[in-house]
Amino acid sequence: MPKYIDVLTIEQALIKAGNGHQFQRRALIIMGLQYMIAGMLHIAMTELFFHQQQYKCLSEDLNYQNCTEGAFCEQYKTKENKVSLVDHSDLGSLIKYFLMVCGDKIQIFILVTSYYIGGSMGSLYYGEQMEIRQGRYTVMIETLLMMGFVCCISMLSPSAYILSVALFAINFFQRGFFNSSMILFFEISSENLQKFGPALLLTCYGIGEVISPRLIEMFNLNWQYSMLLLFGLPAVLFSVLIKFMQESPRILVIRRKFEEARLTINYIASVNERQMPENWLLEDEVRIQELKQKMKDILLQEEIHEQPKGYNFSSIFRYKSIRIRMFCLLYLYSIVVLGQFQTAKEIERFSRLERHHTYLLLSLVSTAGYLISGYASLNYLRKEVIKAILILGAIFHFLIAALPLLILNKTASDLITFYDKLVYTFIMMVLVMCRLTLSFAYGFINVYALEIFPTSLRHYGFCGLTFLTEFLFIFQDSYVIFCHAFGLNSSIGMFALLLLGLLTLQKLRETQDLPLKENVDEMEDELINNIYSA
């Protein structure tokens, strides 16, 4: 027996094993590349493959010229060569391939909706799987491999309806990877990298959105080759690289797998060329051993069985300390997601740039917002930053609603006077700053959510938030349509929703520079009852 044993908390052990060194850098590179692929896939599925930029009709002199969708559909019904009419129009690759125009446009809605529903269901399913499998690592490998496989075979889809099933599966697995990898990277890191890492991953996601249109245009890829070469094969390759990763030691401690947790931390230390103490134990391990001995003494040496606490999604709402925070975060997540979409629509409406340049602008601004959120996560109080975001976002949306009233000529093509051009330029600046603020908010709230949920319930809490994100994407158009139908300004609606978000801050706790919680507050008083039974 050694004369002494070092007892370390899980946080102290991870710090000693090295933070931001080779192991974490390797994890960041592998996950960052896949996040880039996910960003490329997302922009392709939501914009590039389904855009309807310009319809063209066949004139009397047999030349193709720009026309309205209504005129296009009139010709489409009567012309025999429908494929040629569609090919000459500036439409997305999927729309052209399956001829999803005029009366068949409902197929676009089915494809996009299937994609988002898959993401929602994937968030719920793999949130539960991370509990059943007692970890994140196996979920991450499985989802990435399956996503790549389905992307590859989706190119063989003979109809839009079969492709909708493939898109459901693709986002189902992609969301499982997105959630499990974000949580895993957060839990294998400590100190600064723990706060900055999620922002770096989202930045990689944003970079993917930026480069996806460039790659597809540069190599003239249709949707089938894009699925195979840009999304499918890279995902399969990265699933092999992820095998060099390790399970989260934090979740291993929660599951009372202390020996595995110590082996994982020792492995991280060896990769980082750091020296762990020769004899050491985890603090929770020592505490459990002491509790076992006390229980045995009390029960006169009766056999004691370790019985891990079981959780499910309802556990988020079972404990008061988590339930209230979950509702508050759900609201904040909702308004940020809606705000991002609504601002993007406003930028598209006011922008006089070409379509692909507008997409580039949106992607660049989002990427900058994600990156800045990492800096803020390192240095500023969480609640103060969120308060500033909500106030600033509300001001921007009020200006977006009010400033167009000052334009004398209401269409962009009629901006002739210096005054109208000045107002228009100022509106675009406000829209870009609003988009930057909300993208910053999305990245920052991701970090805050990972910090506020304890390790035992982090997968349920984070997956619940991402479920809401994907679910809202299905109805994002409905918000704008609803506002227009009742003569409301969608920006004024966002102004009110953002200000109401200030009320949620009273129920949220500060997490800056505080150690991560491993269990919910109520569990600390129930430890013996939740772990042991005679």
Short mmCIF file of C-alpha atoms in Angstrom, two decimals, residues 184-394:
data_model
loop_
_atom_site.label_atom_id
_atom_site.label_comp_id
_atom_site.label_asym_id
_atom_site.label_seq_id
_atom_site.Cartn_x
_atom_site.Cartn_y
_atom_site.Cartn_z
CA LEU A 184 -17.92 15.54 -25.30
CA PHE A 185 -15.46 18.26 -26.27
CA PHE A 186 -16.82 20.48 -23.51
CA GLU A 187 -16.37 17.71 -20.94
CA ILE A 188 -12.84 16.59 -21.91
CA SER A 189 -11.60 20.19 -21.64
CA SER A 190 -11.13 22.51 -18.70
CA GLU A 191 -10.46 26.15 -17.98
CA ASN A 192 -10.27 28.43 -21.05
CA LEU A 193 -10.66 25.79 -23.76
CA GLN A 194 -13.86 24.59 -22.12
CA LYS A 195 -15.36 28.06 -22.56
CA PHE A 196 -13.88 28.81 -25.98
CA GLY A 197 -14.16 25.33 -27.56
CA PRO A 198 -17.90 25.38 -28.41
CA ALA A 199 -17.46 28.76 -30.12
CA LEU A 200 -14.57 27.36 -32.19
CA LEU A 201 -16.72 24.42 -33.30
CA LEU A 202 -19.56 26.76 -34.30
CA THR A 203 -17.02 28.92 -36.15
CA CYS A 204 -16.01 25.85 -38.16
CA TYR A 205 -19.71 25.32 -38.86
CA GLY A 206 -19.96 28.88 -40.13
CA ILE A 207 -16.86 28.44 -42.31
CA GLY A 208 -18.58 25.43 -43.88
CA GLU A 209 -21.56 27.63 -44.78
CA VAL A 210 -19.17 30.14 -46.37
CA ILE A 211 -17.19 27.69 -48.53
CA SER A 212 -20.00 25.32 -49.55
CA PRO A 213 -21.39 27.52 -52.37
CA ARG A 214 -17.85 28.24 -53.58
CA LEU A 215 -16.93 24.53 -53.80
CA ILE A 216 -20.18 23.52 -55.48
CA GLU A 217 -19.80 26.34 -58.02
CA MET A 218 -16.06 25.80 -58.54
CA PHE A 219 -16.40 22.11 -59.36
CA ASN A 220 -19.87 22.47 -60.93
CA LEU A 221 -21.33 19.79 -58.64
CA ASN A 222 -24.99 18.86 -58.77
CA TRP A 223 -26.79 17.67 -55.65
CA GLN A 224 -25.82 14.02 -56.21
CA TYR A 225 -22.09 14.57 -56.46
CA SER A 226 -22.27 17.04 -53.57
CA MET A 227 -23.91 14.41 -51.39
CA LEU A 228 -21.23 11.88 -52.25
CA LEU A 229 -18.02 13.93 -52.43
CA LEU A 230 -18.62 16.85 -50.07
CA PHE A 231 -20.83 15.33 -47.38
CA GLY A 232 -20.93 11.51 -47.46
CA LEU A 233 -17.37 10.29 -47.97
CA PRO A 234 -15.76 12.89 -45.64
CA ALA A 235 -18.20 11.95 -42.85
CA VAL A 236 -17.33 8.24 -43.21
CA LEU A 237 -13.62 9.08 -43.14
CA PHE A 238 -13.92 11.27 -40.03
CA SER A 239 -15.88 8.53 -38.23
CA VAL A 240 -12.70 6.44 -38.44
CA LEU A 241 -10.56 9.28 -37.09
CA ILE A 242 -12.90 9.75 -34.12
CA LYS A 243 -11.87 6.31 -32.87
CA PHE A 244 -8.76 8.04 -31.53
CA MET A 245 -10.97 9.98 -29.10
CA GLN A 246 -11.92 8.94 -25.56
CA GLU A 247 -15.14 8.85 -23.56
CA SER A 248 -15.94 11.82 -21.32
CA PRO A 249 -14.34 11.18 -17.90
CA ARG A 250 -17.02 13.35 -16.30
CA ILE A 251 -19.85 11.05 -17.39
CA LEU A 252 -17.79 8.03 -16.34
CA VAL A 253 -17.54 9.48 -12.83
CA ILE A 254 -21.31 10.08 -12.75
CA ARG A 255 -21.82 6.42 -13.75
CA ARG A 256 -19.43 5.33 -10.95
CA LYS A 257 -16.94 3.93 -13.48
CA PHE A 258 -14.02 5.41 -11.59
CA GLU A 259 -11.33 3.10 -12.90
CA GLU A 260 -12.31 3.84 -16.51
CA ALA A 261 -12.36 7.57 -15.73
CA ARG A 262 -8.83 7.41 -14.29
CA LEU A 263 -7.59 5.41 -17.29
CA THR A 264 -9.09 8.01 -19.64
CA ILE A 265 -7.48 10.89 -17.78
CA ASN A 266 -4.13 9.07 -17.67
CA TYR A 267 -4.39 8.55 -21.46
CA ILE A 268 -5.12 12.25 -22.02
CA ALA A 269 -2.11 13.11 -19.83
CA SER A 270 0.17 10.75 -21.77
CA VAL A 271 -0.89 12.24 -25.13
CA ASN A 272 -0.34 15.74 -23.71
CA GLU A 273 3.04 14.63 -22.24
CA ARG A 274 1.90 15.56 -18.75
CA GLN A 275 2.66 13.61 -15.59
CA MET A 276 -0.16 12.50 -13.32
CA PRO A 277 0.55 11.56 -9.67
CA GLU A 278 1.78 7.98 -9.25
CA ASN A 279 -1.06 7.11 -6.87
CA TRP A 280 -4.24 9.09 -7.16
CA LEU A 281 -7.98 8.72 -6.79
CA LEU A 282 -10.95 10.84 -7.72
CA GLU A 283 -12.67 12.70 -4.91
CA ASP A 284 -16.06 11.16 -5.74
CA GLU A 285 -14.46 7.71 -5.68
CA VAL A 286 -13.11 8.26 -2.15
CA ARG A 287 -16.41 9.68 -0.97
CA ILE A 288 -18.33 6.70 -2.34
CA GLN A 289 -15.94 4.28 -0.65
CA GLU A 290 -16.40 6.07 2.66
CA LEU A 291 -20.18 6.00 2.29
CA LYS A 292 -20.07 2.30 1.49
CA GLN A 293 -18.10 1.58 4.63
CA LYS A 294 -20.46 3.61 6.77
CA MET A 295 -23.46 1.85 5.27
CA LYS A 296 -21.90 -1.53 5.91
CA ASP A 297 -21.24 -0.62 9.53
CA ILE A 298 -24.79 0.57 9.98
CA LEU A 299 -26.32 -2.48 8.34
CA LEU A 300 -24.02 -4.93 10.18
CA GLN A 301 -22.07 -5.93 7.13
CA GLU A 302 -25.14 -6.71 5.03
CA GLU A 303 -24.35 -6.80 1.35
CA ILE A 304 -24.62 -3.42 -0.35
CA HIS A 305 -25.30 -3.10 -4.07
CA GLU A 306 -24.37 -0.03 -6.07
CA GLN A 307 -27.37 1.23 -7.97
CA PRO A 308 -26.80 4.16 -10.34
CA LYS A 309 -29.52 6.76 -10.56
CA GLY A 310 -31.57 6.48 -13.75
CA TYR A 311 -32.65 9.52 -15.76
CA ASN A 312 -34.84 10.36 -18.72
CA PHE A 313 -36.05 13.54 -20.42
CA SER A 314 -38.63 14.08 -17.69
CA SER A 315 -35.77 14.42 -15.20
CA ILE A 316 -35.14 17.90 -16.60
CA PHE A 317 -38.55 18.93 -15.27
CA ARG A 318 -38.47 16.77 -12.13
CA TYR A 319 -36.03 18.96 -10.23
CA LYS A 320 -37.01 22.54 -9.51
CA SER A 321 -33.48 23.92 -9.83
CA ILE A 322 -33.21 22.61 -13.41
CA ARG A 323 -36.86 22.92 -14.46
CA ILE A 324 -37.03 26.70 -14.14
CA ARG A 325 -33.69 27.21 -15.88
CA MET A 326 -34.73 24.89 -18.70
CA PHE A 327 -37.88 26.92 -19.40
CA CYS A 328 -35.87 30.15 -19.36
CA LEU A 329 -33.24 28.78 -21.74
CA LEU A 330 -35.93 27.36 -24.04
CA TYR A 331 -37.42 30.83 -24.35
CA LEU A 332 -34.06 32.50 -24.98
CA TYR A 333 -33.13 29.85 -27.55
CA SER A 334 -36.49 30.31 -29.30
CA ILE A 335 -36.25 34.06 -29.75
CA VAL A 336 -32.61 33.89 -30.88
CA VAL A 337 -33.42 31.25 -33.53
CA LEU A 338 -36.49 33.16 -34.74
CA GLY A 339 -34.52 36.39 -34.72
CA GLN A 340 -31.75 34.93 -36.85
CA PHE A 341 -34.26 33.71 -39.44
CA GLN A 342 -36.28 36.93 -39.44
CA THR A 343 -33.15 39.06 -39.82
CA ALA A 344 -31.91 36.87 -42.69
CA LYS A 345 -35.24 37.38 -44.48
CA GLU A 346 -34.98 41.15 -43.99
CA ILE A 347 -31.44 41.18 -45.36
CA GLU A 348 -32.57 39.22 -48.42
CA ARG A 349 -35.44 41.68 -48.90
CA PHE A 350 -33.31 44.83 -48.68
CA SER A 351 -30.11 43.52 -50.24
CA ARG A 352 -29.32 44.61 -53.78
CA LEU A 353 -26.54 42.02 -53.99
CA GLU A 354 -26.77 38.90 -56.11
CA ARG A 355 -28.19 35.83 -54.41
CA HIS A 356 -24.87 34.06 -53.78
CA HIS A 357 -23.30 37.27 -52.47
CA THR A 358 -26.20 37.68 -50.03
CA TYR A 359 -25.68 34.11 -48.77
CA LEU A 360 -21.97 34.86 -48.41
CA LEU A 361 -22.73 37.98 -46.39
CA LEU A 362 -25.08 36.11 -44.06
CA SER A 363 -22.58 33.29 -43.54
CA LEU A 364 -19.63 35.61 -42.90
CA VAL A 365 -21.57 37.67 -40.36
CA SER A 366 -22.76 34.50 -38.55
CA THR A 367 -19.23 33.09 -38.44
CA ALA A 368 -17.88 36.34 -36.99
CA GLY A 369 -20.62 36.29 -34.35
CA TYR A 370 -19.77 32.71 -33.31
CA LEU A 371 -16.08 33.58 -33.00
CA ILE A 372 -16.69 36.72 -30.93
CA SER A 373 -18.95 34.74 -28.60
CA GLY A 374 -15.94 32.61 -27.67
CA TYR A 375 -14.00 35.69 -26.57
CA ALA A 376 -16.96 36.88 -24.50
CA SER A 377 -17.28 33.43 -22.88
CA LEU A 378 -13.70 33.73 -21.63
CA ASN A 379 -14.01 37.17 -20.07
CA TYR A 380 -17.52 38.29 -19.16
CA LEU A 381 -20.35 37.42 -16.78
CA ARG A 382 -22.98 35.31 -18.49
CA LYS A 383 -26.11 37.07 -17.30
CA GLU A 384 -24.71 40.53 -18.01
CA VAL A 385 -23.80 39.55 -21.58
CA ILE A 386 -27.23 37.99 -22.22
CA LYS A 387 -28.90 41.13 -20.84
CA ALA A 388 -26.84 43.30 -23.20
CA ILE A 389 -27.68 40.99 -26.14
CA LEU A 390 -31.42 41.21 -25.49
CA ILE A 391 -31.41 45.00 -25.15
CA LEU A 392 -29.19 45.52 -28.18
CA GLY A 393 -31.20 43.06 -30.29
CA ALA A 394 -34.45 44.80 -29.30
#
